[in-house]
Structure formats: structure tokens, C-alpha cells
Short mmCIF file of C-alpha atoms and ligand atoms in Angstrom, two decimals:
data_model
loop_
_atom_site.label_atom_id
_atom_site.label_comp_id
_atom_site.label_asym_id
_atom_site.label_seq_id
_atom_site.Cartn_x
_atom_site.Cartn_y
_atom_site.Cartn_z
CA MET A 1 0.00 0.00 0.00
CA THR A 2 1.39 3.36 -0.97
CA ASP A 3 1.19 6.45 1.19
CA PRO A 4 -1.81 8.50 0.15
CA THR A 5 -1.45 11.97 -1.31
CA THR A 6 -1.99 14.39 1.56
CA GLN A 7 -4.37 17.32 1.40
CA SER A 8 -1.59 19.74 2.24
CA ASP A 9 0.62 18.45 -0.62
CA LEU A 10 -2.27 18.76 -3.06
CA ASP A 11 -3.19 22.25 -1.87
CA GLU A 12 0.42 23.40 -1.95
CA TYR A 13 0.81 22.02 -5.47
CA GLY A 14 -2.35 23.65 -6.78
CA ALA A 15 -1.27 26.99 -5.33
CA LEU A 16 2.02 27.10 -7.28
CA PRO A 17 1.88 29.92 -9.84
CA ILE A 18 2.53 27.66 -12.85
CA PHE A 19 -0.48 25.48 -11.93
CA ARG A 20 -2.86 28.33 -11.12
CA PRO A 21 -5.26 29.35 -13.89
CA GLY A 22 -4.65 32.59 -15.75
CA PRO A 23 -7.10 34.58 -17.89
CA GLU A 24 -6.18 32.84 -21.16
CA LEU A 25 -8.07 30.03 -22.90
CA TYR A 26 -4.98 28.87 -24.76
CA VAL A 27 -1.54 28.79 -23.21
CA GLU A 28 0.96 30.07 -25.75
CA ALA A 29 4.75 29.70 -25.78
CA ASN A 30 4.83 28.29 -22.26
CA PRO A 31 4.89 24.51 -21.83
CA TYR A 32 5.23 24.86 -18.05
CA ARG A 33 1.99 26.67 -17.32
CA ARG A 34 -0.68 24.03 -16.71
CA PRO A 35 -3.80 25.28 -14.92
CA LEU A 36 -5.12 22.56 -12.64
CA GLY A 37 -8.49 24.01 -11.77
CA GLU A 38 -10.34 23.16 -8.60
CA THR A 39 -8.18 20.49 -6.93
CA GLY A 40 -10.77 19.41 -4.34
CA LYS A 41 -10.22 16.69 -1.78
CA ALA A 42 -7.10 14.53 -1.83
CA GLU A 43 -9.01 11.25 -1.98
CA PHE A 44 -6.87 8.98 -4.08
CA ALA A 45 -6.50 6.02 -1.71
CA GLU A 46 -8.66 3.59 -3.70
CA PRO A 47 -8.26 2.98 -7.45
CA ALA A 48 -10.86 4.82 -9.53
CA THR A 49 -13.68 2.58 -10.72
CA GLU A 50 -14.96 2.70 -14.28
CA ALA A 51 -17.81 4.91 -13.06
CA GLU A 52 -15.19 7.33 -11.69
CA PHE A 53 -13.01 7.25 -14.79
CA LEU A 54 -14.46 10.55 -16.04
CA SER A 55 -14.78 12.11 -12.59
CA HIS A 56 -13.34 15.52 -11.78
CA ARG A 57 -10.94 13.87 -9.35
CA HIS A 58 -9.56 11.67 -12.11
CA LEU A 59 -9.19 14.71 -14.37
CA ILE A 60 -7.11 16.42 -11.67
CA ALA A 61 -5.07 13.26 -10.96
CA SER A 62 -4.43 12.86 -14.69
CA ARG A 63 -3.33 16.47 -15.09
CA ILE A 64 -0.88 16.07 -12.21
CA LEU A 65 0.46 12.76 -13.52
CA CYS A 66 1.02 14.37 -16.93
CA ASN A 67 3.16 16.97 -15.15
CA VAL A 68 4.97 14.26 -13.18
CA TYR A 69 6.05 12.42 -16.32
CA GLU A 70 6.76 15.46 -18.45
CA SER A 71 8.99 17.04 -15.83
CA GLU A 72 11.36 14.21 -16.82
CA MET A 73 11.39 15.41 -20.45
CA VAL A 74 13.05 18.50 -21.87
CA LEU A 75 10.45 21.02 -23.05
CA LEU A 76 11.49 24.41 -24.39
CA PRO A 77 9.36 27.02 -26.18
CA GLU A 78 10.31 27.39 -29.84
CA ASP A 79 11.03 31.10 -29.67
CA GLY A 80 13.18 30.94 -26.58
CA VAL A 81 12.73 30.29 -22.90
CA GLY A 82 13.66 33.85 -21.88
CA PRO A 83 10.18 35.28 -21.27
CA VAL A 84 9.15 32.25 -19.18
CA LYS A 85 12.45 31.34 -17.53
CA GLY A 86 10.91 31.72 -14.07
CA ASP A 87 8.23 29.17 -14.94
CA PHE A 88 10.89 26.85 -16.38
CA ASP A 89 12.81 27.07 -13.11
CA GLN A 90 9.70 26.29 -11.10
CA PHE A 91 8.51 23.40 -13.32
CA TYR A 92 11.88 21.65 -13.10
CA GLY A 93 12.67 22.89 -9.60
CA PRO A 94 13.03 21.08 -6.26
CA GLU A 95 9.63 22.06 -4.85
CA VAL A 96 7.68 20.57 -7.73
CA ARG A 97 9.97 17.51 -7.70
CA ARG A 98 9.36 16.92 -4.00
CA LEU A 99 5.59 17.17 -4.43
CA HIS A 100 5.64 14.92 -7.51
CA ASP A 101 7.66 12.28 -5.65
CA ALA A 102 5.25 12.44 -2.72
CA MET A 103 2.03 12.24 -4.77
CA ARG A 104 3.07 10.02 -7.67
CA PRO A 105 2.67 6.49 -6.20
CA SER A 106 -0.86 7.00 -4.93
CA LEU A 107 -1.94 8.91 -8.05
CA GLU A 108 -0.63 6.08 -10.24
CA ARG A 109 -2.49 3.52 -8.19
CA TYR A 110 -5.62 5.65 -8.30
CA SER A 111 -5.44 6.19 -12.07
CA PHE A 112 -4.20 2.81 -13.33
CA GLY A 113 -5.73 0.46 -10.74
CA LEU A 114 -8.82 0.22 -12.96
CA LEU A 115 -6.73 -1.27 -15.78
CA GLU A 116 -4.80 -3.57 -13.50
CA ARG A 117 -8.03 -5.17 -12.33
CA LEU A 118 -9.09 -6.12 -15.89
CA GLU A 119 -9.14 -9.81 -16.62
CA ALA A 120 -6.71 -11.04 -19.26
CA PRO A 121 -7.14 -14.19 -21.37
CA PRO A 122 -5.08 -17.26 -20.37
CA VAL A 123 -2.35 -16.89 -23.02
CA ARG A 124 0.95 -18.57 -22.04
CA THR A 125 2.99 -19.87 -24.98
CA VAL A 126 4.55 -18.09 -27.96
CA GLU A 127 2.09 -19.82 -30.31
CA GLU A 128 -0.86 -18.76 -28.20
CA LEU A 129 0.45 -15.22 -28.09
CA GLU A 130 0.83 -15.08 -31.86
CA ALA A 131 -2.73 -16.34 -32.39
CA TYR A 132 -4.09 -13.99 -29.72
CA PHE A 133 -2.36 -10.92 -31.18
CA LEU A 134 -3.48 -11.59 -34.75
CA GLY A 135 -7.02 -12.20 -33.54
CA GLU A 136 -7.02 -8.91 -31.66
CA VAL A 137 -5.73 -6.76 -34.53
CA GLU A 138 -8.14 -8.43 -36.92
CA GLY A 139 -10.97 -7.73 -34.47
CA ALA A 140 -9.88 -4.09 -34.34
CA GLY A 141 -10.22 -3.80 -38.11
CA ALA A 142 -6.53 -4.05 -39.03
CA PRO A 143 -6.04 -7.59 -40.40
CA PRO A 144 -2.55 -8.70 -41.51
CA ASP A 145 -3.33 -8.24 -45.21
CA ALA A 146 -5.01 -4.85 -44.85
CA SER A 147 -4.14 -2.16 -47.30
CA GLY A 148 -5.00 1.18 -45.80
CA ASN A 149 -5.52 2.89 -49.12
CA ASN A 150 -7.27 0.36 -51.29
CA PRO A 151 -8.72 2.61 -54.01
CA ALA A 152 -11.44 0.05 -54.76
CA VAL A 153 -12.99 0.83 -51.39
CA ASP A 154 -14.60 4.21 -50.78
CA ALA A 155 -12.38 5.32 -47.89
CA ALA A 156 -14.90 7.78 -46.44
CA ALA A 157 -17.65 5.15 -46.43
CA ARG A 158 -15.38 2.83 -44.44
CA LEU A 159 -14.78 5.21 -41.50
CA THR A 160 -15.89 3.90 -38.13
CA GLY A 161 -15.86 5.01 -34.48
CA SER A 162 -14.56 8.50 -33.71
CA MET A 163 -13.55 9.22 -37.32
CA ARG A 164 -17.11 8.56 -38.49
CA ALA A 165 -18.52 10.56 -35.58
CA ILE A 166 -16.40 13.55 -36.66
CA VAL A 167 -17.49 13.58 -40.30
CA GLU A 168 -21.12 13.19 -39.21
CA CYS A 169 -20.91 15.83 -36.47
CA PRO A 170 -22.94 19.02 -37.19
CA GLU A 171 -19.70 20.96 -36.54
CA PRO A 172 -17.18 18.68 -38.23
CA GLU A 173 -14.30 21.21 -38.26
CA ASP A 174 -14.46 21.89 -34.52
CA ALA A 175 -14.82 18.15 -33.89
CA ALA A 176 -11.79 17.36 -36.05
CA ARG A 177 -9.78 20.07 -34.28
CA LEU A 178 -10.73 18.67 -30.89
CA ASN A 179 -9.54 15.28 -32.08
CA LEU A 180 -6.15 16.62 -33.17
CA ILE A 181 -5.90 18.56 -29.91
CA GLN A 182 -6.21 15.26 -28.02
CA LEU A 183 -3.47 13.78 -30.19
CA ALA A 184 -1.31 16.88 -29.65
CA LEU A 185 -1.04 15.86 -26.03
CA ASP A 186 1.75 13.52 -27.07
CA GLY A 187 1.94 14.15 -30.82
CA LEU A 188 4.15 17.20 -30.28
CA THR A 189 6.51 15.09 -28.14
CA GLU A 190 5.98 11.95 -30.22
CA ALA A 191 7.90 8.85 -29.14
CA SER A 192 9.16 10.50 -25.94
CA ALA A 193 7.65 7.67 -23.87
CA MET A 194 9.40 5.20 -26.17
CA ALA A 195 12.70 6.96 -25.46
CA GLY A 196 12.29 5.82 -21.85
CA ASN A 197 12.85 2.22 -22.92
CA LEU A 198 15.93 2.70 -25.08
CA ALA A 199 18.55 2.64 -22.32
CA GLY A 200 19.92 -0.49 -20.66
CA PHE A 201 20.60 -3.95 -22.06
CA TYR A 202 18.00 -6.34 -23.37
CA GLY A 203 19.49 -7.88 -26.47
CA PRO A 204 18.24 -7.76 -30.08
CA GLU A 205 14.79 -6.56 -28.97
CA GLN A 206 16.39 -3.34 -27.75
CA SER A 207 17.87 -2.73 -31.21
CA GLU A 208 14.51 -3.43 -32.81
CA LEU A 209 12.84 -0.78 -30.68
CA PHE A 210 15.66 1.60 -31.50
CA LYS A 211 15.00 1.17 -35.23
CA VAL A 212 11.36 2.15 -34.72
CA PHE A 213 12.47 5.06 -32.56
CA THR A 214 14.85 6.43 -35.22
CA ASP A 215 12.00 6.41 -37.75
CA GLU A 216 9.83 8.33 -35.27
CA PHE A 217 12.65 10.86 -34.94
CA GLY A 218 13.15 11.12 -38.71
CA TYR A 219 16.71 9.75 -38.52
CA GLY A 220 17.83 12.97 -36.94
CA VAL A 221 16.40 15.19 -39.68
CA TYR A 222 14.15 17.77 -38.02
CA ARG A 223 11.75 18.25 -40.92
CA ALA A 224 11.20 14.47 -41.17
CA LYS A 225 10.59 13.95 -37.45
CA HIS A 226 7.06 12.76 -36.85
CA SER A 227 6.37 15.54 -34.38
CA THR A 228 7.40 18.07 -37.07
CA LEU A 229 4.96 16.50 -39.54
CA PHE A 230 2.37 16.66 -36.77
CA ARG A 231 2.93 20.40 -36.39
CA GLY A 232 2.39 20.85 -40.12
CA MET A 233 -0.90 19.00 -39.88
CA VAL A 234 -2.31 20.92 -36.91
CA SER A 235 -1.26 24.33 -38.25
CA SER A 236 -2.85 23.56 -41.64
CA ILE A 237 -6.27 23.34 -39.95
CA GLY A 238 -5.76 26.51 -37.96
CA LEU A 239 -4.44 25.19 -34.66
CA ARG A 240 -1.54 26.47 -32.59
CA THR A 241 1.60 24.35 -32.52
CA ASP A 242 2.99 25.22 -29.08
CA VAL A 243 3.25 22.29 -26.69
CA HIS A 244 0.10 22.23 -24.51
CA ALA A 245 -1.41 25.40 -26.01
CA TYR A 246 -4.70 23.49 -25.57
CA TRP A 247 -4.00 22.21 -22.07
CA ASN A 248 -7.49 23.30 -20.99
CA PHE A 249 -9.12 21.11 -23.64
CA TYR A 250 -7.56 17.71 -23.01
CA LEU A 251 -10.20 15.18 -22.05
CA THR A 252 -9.63 12.99 -19.01
CA SER A 253 -9.39 9.87 -21.15
CA SER A 254 -6.78 11.45 -23.41
CA LEU A 255 -4.61 12.40 -20.45
CA ALA A 256 -5.01 8.92 -18.97
CA GLY A 257 -4.05 7.31 -22.28
CA ALA A 258 -0.89 9.36 -22.74
CA ASN A 259 -0.01 8.95 -19.08
CA TYR A 260 -0.31 5.17 -19.35
CA PHE A 261 2.62 4.94 -21.76
CA ASN A 262 4.78 7.19 -19.62
CA TYR A 263 3.76 5.22 -16.55
CA LEU A 264 4.96 1.99 -18.14
CA THR A 265 8.23 3.43 -19.40
CA LYS A 266 9.12 5.31 -16.22
CA ASN A 267 8.32 2.30 -14.02
CA HIS A 268 10.42 -0.41 -15.68
CA ARG A 269 8.49 -3.23 -14.07
CA GLY A 270 5.99 -2.28 -16.73
CA VAL A 271 8.42 -2.95 -19.61
CA PHE A 272 6.65 -6.10 -20.85
CA ARG A 273 3.24 -4.46 -20.71
CA TYR A 274 4.72 -1.55 -22.67
CA MET A 275 6.09 -3.85 -25.36
CA GLY A 276 2.68 -5.54 -25.72
CA ALA A 277 0.96 -2.18 -25.85
CA VAL A 278 3.36 -0.60 -28.35
CA SER A 279 3.22 -3.64 -30.67
CA TYR A 280 -0.56 -3.54 -30.68
CA LEU A 281 -0.70 0.21 -31.32
CA GLU A 282 1.97 0.32 -34.01
CA TRP A 283 0.01 -2.37 -35.85
CA LEU A 284 -3.27 -0.47 -35.56
CA PHE A 285 -1.72 2.87 -36.51
CA ALA A 286 -1.36 2.07 -40.24
CA GLN A 287 -5.10 1.68 -40.71
CA GLY A 288 -5.98 4.21 -37.99
CA PHE A 289 -3.93 7.01 -39.55
CA ALA A 290 -5.10 6.16 -43.08
CA ASP A 291 -8.63 6.68 -41.74
CA MET A 292 -7.62 9.90 -40.00
CA GLY A 293 -6.19 11.20 -43.29
CA THR A 294 -9.52 10.37 -44.95
CA MET A 295 -11.38 12.15 -42.17
CA LEU A 296 -9.21 15.28 -42.53
CA ARG A 297 -9.60 15.39 -46.31
CA THR A 298 -13.36 14.87 -45.97
CA VAL A 299 -13.70 17.71 -43.45
CA PHE A 300 -11.11 20.22 -44.69
CA GLY A 301 -10.49 19.20 -48.33
CA ASP A 302 -7.13 20.29 -49.73
CA ARG A 303 -6.49 22.64 -46.82
CA ALA A 304 -5.40 19.73 -44.60
CA ASP A 305 -1.70 18.89 -44.65
CA THR A 306 -1.88 15.11 -44.32
CA ARG A 307 1.82 14.27 -44.60
CA TYR A 308 1.67 13.10 -40.98
CA THR A 309 -1.20 10.65 -41.51
CA ASP A 310 0.18 9.56 -44.92
CA GLU A 311 3.59 8.84 -43.36
CA HIS A 312 2.02 6.71 -40.65
CA ALA A 313 -0.30 4.87 -43.03
CA HIS A 314 2.93 3.79 -44.74
CA ILE A 315 5.62 3.39 -42.07
CA ASP A 316 3.43 1.75 -39.45
CA ILE A 317 2.76 -1.20 -41.73
CA HIS A 318 6.49 -1.84 -41.12
CA HIS A 319 6.46 -0.80 -37.47
CA GLY A 320 3.51 -3.12 -36.85
CA ARG A 321 5.37 -6.05 -38.39
CA MET A 322 8.68 -5.21 -36.70
CA THR A 323 7.24 -4.82 -33.23
CA PHE A 324 5.01 -7.89 -33.56
CA GLU A 325 7.59 -10.29 -34.96
CA ASN A 326 10.79 -9.08 -33.36
CA LEU A 327 9.74 -7.28 -30.21
CA LEU A 328 6.60 -8.99 -28.95
CA LEU A 329 7.36 -12.51 -30.17
CA GLY A 330 11.11 -11.94 -29.68
CA LEU A 331 10.62 -11.17 -25.98
CA ALA A 332 8.18 -14.08 -25.63
CA ARG A 333 10.68 -16.52 -27.16
CA ARG A 334 13.58 -15.25 -25.07
CA HIS A 335 11.84 -14.89 -21.69
CA GLY A 336 9.02 -17.40 -22.05
CA GLU A 337 5.95 -17.88 -19.96
CA ALA A 338 7.26 -15.65 -17.19
CA VAL A 339 6.51 -12.60 -19.32
CA VAL A 340 3.82 -13.61 -21.82
CA PRO A 341 0.92 -12.75 -19.47
CA GLU A 342 2.34 -9.24 -19.06
CA LEU A 343 2.78 -8.78 -22.81
CA VAL A 344 -0.89 -9.75 -23.15
CA ARG A 345 -1.91 -7.46 -20.31
CA GLY A 346 -0.40 -4.50 -22.17
CA ILE A 347 -2.71 -5.26 -25.10
CA VAL A 348 -5.75 -5.75 -22.86
CA GLU A 349 -5.13 -2.46 -21.04
CA THR A 350 -4.48 -0.52 -24.26
CA LYS A 351 -7.69 -1.83 -25.78
CA GLU A 352 -9.61 -0.66 -22.73
CA LEU A 353 -8.02 2.81 -22.87
CA LEU A 354 -8.90 3.08 -26.56
CA ARG A 355 -12.49 2.08 -25.81
CA LEU A 356 -12.82 4.57 -22.95
CA GLY A 357 -11.12 7.28 -25.03
CA ASP A 358 -13.43 6.82 -28.02
CA ALA A 359 -16.50 6.92 -25.79
CA ASP A 360 -15.32 10.07 -23.99
CA PHE A 361 -14.39 11.88 -27.20
CA GLN A 362 -17.63 10.98 -28.99
CA ALA A 363 -19.70 12.05 -25.99
CA GLN A 364 -17.82 15.38 -25.89
CA ILE A 365 -18.36 16.25 -29.57
CA ALA A 366 -22.00 15.11 -29.40
CA TRP A 367 -22.59 17.46 -26.46
CA ALA A 368 -20.44 20.37 -27.65
CA SER A 369 -22.18 20.41 -31.03
CA SER A 370 -25.67 20.46 -29.46
CA LEU A 371 -25.40 23.16 -26.80
CA ASP A 372 -28.49 24.95 -28.12
CA GLU A 373 -30.48 21.79 -27.57
CA HIS A 374 -28.89 21.25 -24.14
CA THR A 375 -29.82 24.83 -23.27
CA ARG A 376 -33.47 24.16 -24.14
CA LEU A 377 -33.35 20.94 -22.10
CA GLY A 378 -31.59 22.64 -19.18
CA THR A 379 -33.97 25.59 -19.11
CA LYS A 380 -36.91 23.17 -19.01
CA LEU A 381 -35.32 21.18 -16.15
CA ALA A 382 -34.32 24.28 -14.18
CA SER A 383 -37.62 24.63 -12.33
CA SER A 384 -37.33 21.12 -10.87
CA ALA A 385 -33.63 21.30 -9.97
CA ALA A 386 -32.36 20.93 -6.43
CA ASP A 387 -31.74 24.17 -4.58
CA ASP A 388 -28.33 23.20 -3.27
CA GLY A 389 -25.59 24.40 -5.53
CA THR A 390 -22.89 26.97 -5.94
CA ALA A 391 -23.22 30.53 -7.14
CA THR A 392 -20.33 32.48 -8.65
CA VAL A 393 -19.77 35.83 -10.26
CA LEU A 394 -17.54 35.97 -13.33
CA LYS A 395 -15.86 39.09 -14.67
CA PRO A 396 -13.88 39.58 -17.88
CA GLY A 397 -10.24 38.60 -17.37
CA ASP A 398 -10.96 36.24 -14.47
CA PRO A 399 -8.84 33.06 -14.23
CA PHE A 400 -10.07 30.43 -16.69
CA SER A 401 -9.93 26.68 -16.28
CA THR A 402 -11.98 23.73 -17.39
CA ARG A 403 -13.61 21.01 -15.31
CA VAL A 404 -16.02 18.12 -15.35
CA HIS A 405 -18.84 17.20 -12.94
CA ASP A 406 -19.40 13.78 -11.42
CA GLY A 407 -23.16 13.95 -12.02
CA ASP A 408 -25.44 15.86 -14.40
CA ARG A 409 -25.49 19.58 -13.62
CA LEU A 410 -27.55 22.62 -14.56
CA VAL A 411 -25.50 25.72 -15.26
CA GLU A 412 -27.81 28.69 -14.98
CA VAL A 413 -26.96 32.28 -15.82
CA THR A 414 -28.94 34.42 -13.40
CA GLY A 415 -27.49 37.74 -14.46
CA GLY A 416 -25.37 39.10 -17.33
CA GLU A 417 -24.07 36.75 -20.03
CA ALA A 418 -21.51 33.91 -20.11
CA GLU A 419 -19.53 32.03 -22.76
CA VAL A 420 -19.37 28.26 -22.59
CA HIS A 421 -16.14 26.70 -23.84
CA ALA A 422 -16.76 23.02 -24.47
CA TRP A 423 -14.07 22.76 -27.14
CA ALA A 424 -11.56 25.05 -28.79
CA THR A 425 -13.79 27.08 -31.08
CA ASP A 426 -13.90 30.67 -32.32
CA THR A 427 -17.64 30.75 -31.71
CA PRO A 428 -18.31 29.67 -28.11
CA HIS A 429 -21.89 29.10 -26.98
CA ARG A 430 -23.46 32.06 -25.20
CA LEU A 431 -25.81 31.77 -22.25
CA GLY A 432 -27.92 34.80 -21.42
CA ALA A 433 -29.73 35.67 -18.19
CA GLY A 434 -32.49 33.15 -17.50
CA GLU A 435 -30.90 30.44 -19.63
CA THR A 436 -29.71 27.13 -18.21
CA LEU A 437 -27.35 24.62 -19.81
CA LEU A 438 -27.53 20.90 -19.08
CA VAL A 439 -23.98 19.62 -18.56
CA PRO A 440 -23.94 15.82 -18.43
CA ALA A 441 -21.54 14.05 -16.07
CA GLY A 442 -17.99 13.85 -17.39
CA ARG A 443 -18.30 16.63 -20.00
CA LEU A 444 -15.41 19.08 -20.05
CA TYR A 445 -16.17 22.80 -20.10
CA GLY A 446 -15.12 26.20 -18.86
CA LEU A 447 -17.00 29.48 -18.43
CA ARG A 448 -16.06 33.07 -19.15
CA ALA A 449 -17.94 36.31 -18.66
CA ALA A 450 -19.40 37.76 -21.86
CA ALA A 451 -20.63 40.85 -20.03
CA PRO A 452 -19.03 43.11 -17.40
CA ARG A 453 -20.52 40.73 -14.85
CA ALA A 454 -22.04 37.26 -15.20
CA GLU A 455 -23.82 35.53 -12.33
CA VAL A 456 -23.80 31.77 -12.62
CA ALA A 457 -25.41 29.07 -10.46
CA VAL A 458 -24.46 25.40 -10.78
CA ARG A 459 -26.99 22.90 -9.40
CA PRO A 460 -27.34 19.12 -9.50
CA VAL A 461 -30.14 17.67 -11.63
CA ARG A 462 -32.64 16.06 -9.34
FE1 FE2 B 1 5.10 8.12 -35.46
FE1 FE2 B 2 5.34 4.08 -35.73
#
């Protein structure tokens, strides 16, 4: 049992200037400034259940864990650290390190305990592993003989899951941007988690991973590095390219997914789970990124720079093969039944994170694109809502952060006018006096004053 995170550590952490919200929606040229929002009670002793996966507490835990892992990476603003050198010093400084060390074990248990309790199939031998893996990738729509760009198949008609939800969303551009924002969480630092498993000695499998890594880093050529191609893609659809410019708009599931890979590579007991997870993902990426390219071209036409998705549709056919044959099966052959269950567990846990991530993202774009409807619903429900709630007054320039609620809430503007930011859009939803928005549990949003003074009441739905 790990020591729990104490209330005083959590409060102290949330009060540090780099973690306190500022007035801005988007954090530019400062990868150290990461508004936490309302930190609440330090109750992280028990692992989050699936019902708590999208809770506000898990959002806060996931934001902190992201900071924990990224304080072990080098992050510098493109145009120089000078203007934010004080924040750099604090982010990498001894106070933050001490608090991270104190909170990390219980936050990891809280966040990843859900995955660790999943049941895994009884796969033990190399042959069983091979059959299991191929069955899983086939089931995920990426069979061994798949060609991501078969011209005989109408690519847009074949989209499924989140990619289909985006093209069918009433606001497809905002939905597509929100999707790339979630990817930007680790797309702008692509393969940094992988870098955590390059050091040490573990035979030919280590060299295999290194080959994949050098591709991800464009063989040392900056313009070919995957994260550089990623920047080209996001800027082509009008998004900022600074690391964590959209910190306020990362969904809980996206943070948890990116954190998982850092968790496994910074806690080396997780190395076999990581290798299972990375083999599974690299295999799925070829088809997944071909579909993302199709989605971007469908939504934005020629405006979208799809070199990033095109590159992955191509190279990850190789990375999928390499990691499957030489990393996953290589480790299974060398280390045998002692490690096969953990290789499998990495796949099981990744699948679950993908499932939870898709559900969270699709729920967010469905809600964010129907705020008018949710305002009509909320205003109708307002008369029957419970009286207990919180009332706040917002003024222009107040600190901005985003949050989720653990149950359905009614956000009522009782005076003035407020803007609702449910995704990164140029046209946020406006709520006038007397209007009430229904915010379902787990939906991410932030409020800003759209008048000199906005009075807002937040009440539970009865
Ligand atoms: Fe890549
Ligand atoms: Fe790859």
C-alpha cells in the first residue's frame, strides 16, 4: 500500500503559480503553465472505478500525472525560454519535484488500478500469443493483409468510431480540431515515452525498438521527425503548434491514455506491458492514420496537410510487423511464460483505454455540437432542480480553467451573459440571463464572462 497523497501536498501544489489558472483560454509559448483548476479533496486512496473514470478527481489526478512524467522530459518554447524562464525554473525545480515524488505512487495507483483489475485471457505460450495478437488486430479492423488505401474501397464510407462521428458531427471542423488537440497531447513530443525504454541492455529486442524510434525521430532530420509532420498538420487546420497550447481542452481519457505509456516506461516493471501495448498500437496505426487522413480530407479538403497521416499509413505497416515479430514474439521466445501474461496485459489495457477514449471523445463532440439543444433541455429542467448548488460571479479577465462534474449539472446564468467553452472554437456558446445549460456528467467545459458581470449558479439535476 502506498502512502496516500496528503491534502496539504495537493493544496500546496495547486497553489504554485505555474499550476494556477490565468485569464487565457490557450496557453501560448509556455509549456510549463498548466492550470489545474479546482483540486478538491485529496481522496486517491482507492483505485478509480470505471464509473469514476471521467470524474473531476480523475481529471485532476491525470493532469498532475502528466506533469509528473513530463517534468522528466526536456520542453522548451520554440522562440526561446527567456520570457518564461521563471516558470521553467519552477517546473523543473526542487519544490515541484518533491511534491511529484510524494504524490506520484498513490496517483498512479488511483489512475491505473482500474486497468490492473481487468481480466486477461489465459495466453501462455509463444504460439498462443501469436494467435491472440493476430485475432485482436483483426478484431480491431486491421487484419494482416489490410491495405489502408485500397482505391477500390470508398475510404470515407469505411470510416468507423470517432472518425465517423467527426465527419457526421454538425460541426465537423471543430470536432476534427478537438480530435487533433487530443493527439497533440503527445503528438508534439511523439515517441518520448518510447525513449524511456531505449537505455539499458536487453538484447536484439532493444535494437529493434531503436530502429522504430529512429523512424519516429526522422533519422535525426528535423523536418522528417514525426512531431514536425504533426505540427504541419495541426497548423494547416488553424491550430496552434505550441506544446500544450490546448491544455485546458484535453479530455480525461486522453490524459489517462498518454499517461499510461509514460507510466509503463518510467516504471520499468511495466516494460513487458509496454512492449505488448506498443506492438498492438503500431500495428493499428497504419489503418488508424489512413482513416484519420480520410477524415481530414473529408472535413477540410485540400487545406489539410496530411503528410503526418500519410507517413504513418505507410511506415506503421512496417512498425507493426517489426514490433510484432521481433519485439513482442522476440521477448516471448527469449523470456518465455514468465513474461507472456504481461505482454498480453499491455494489449488488454491498451484496448480498454482506446475504448474509454473513443466513448469520452464521442460524448464530448455530441454534447459540444448540441449546446443549443442542451440549453433548451436545461432551461426546461431548471424549475425542478435541487436548490443546493454553488453561485459564482464571473468578470472579464478572471482566471479560466476547465472542469467536469461527477453527475449531471444545470449551469444557470442568473445575471449578465456567459460564454461556454466546451471545445476550442472561435464561436463559443453564449448563455444569457435566464438560460440554463444541461452539462452531463464527465463533460469538459469552462466558463467566461461575456458581459461586465455574469452571475452563474451550478446545481445538481434532481
Ligand atoms: Fe510516429
Ligand atoms: Fe510508428
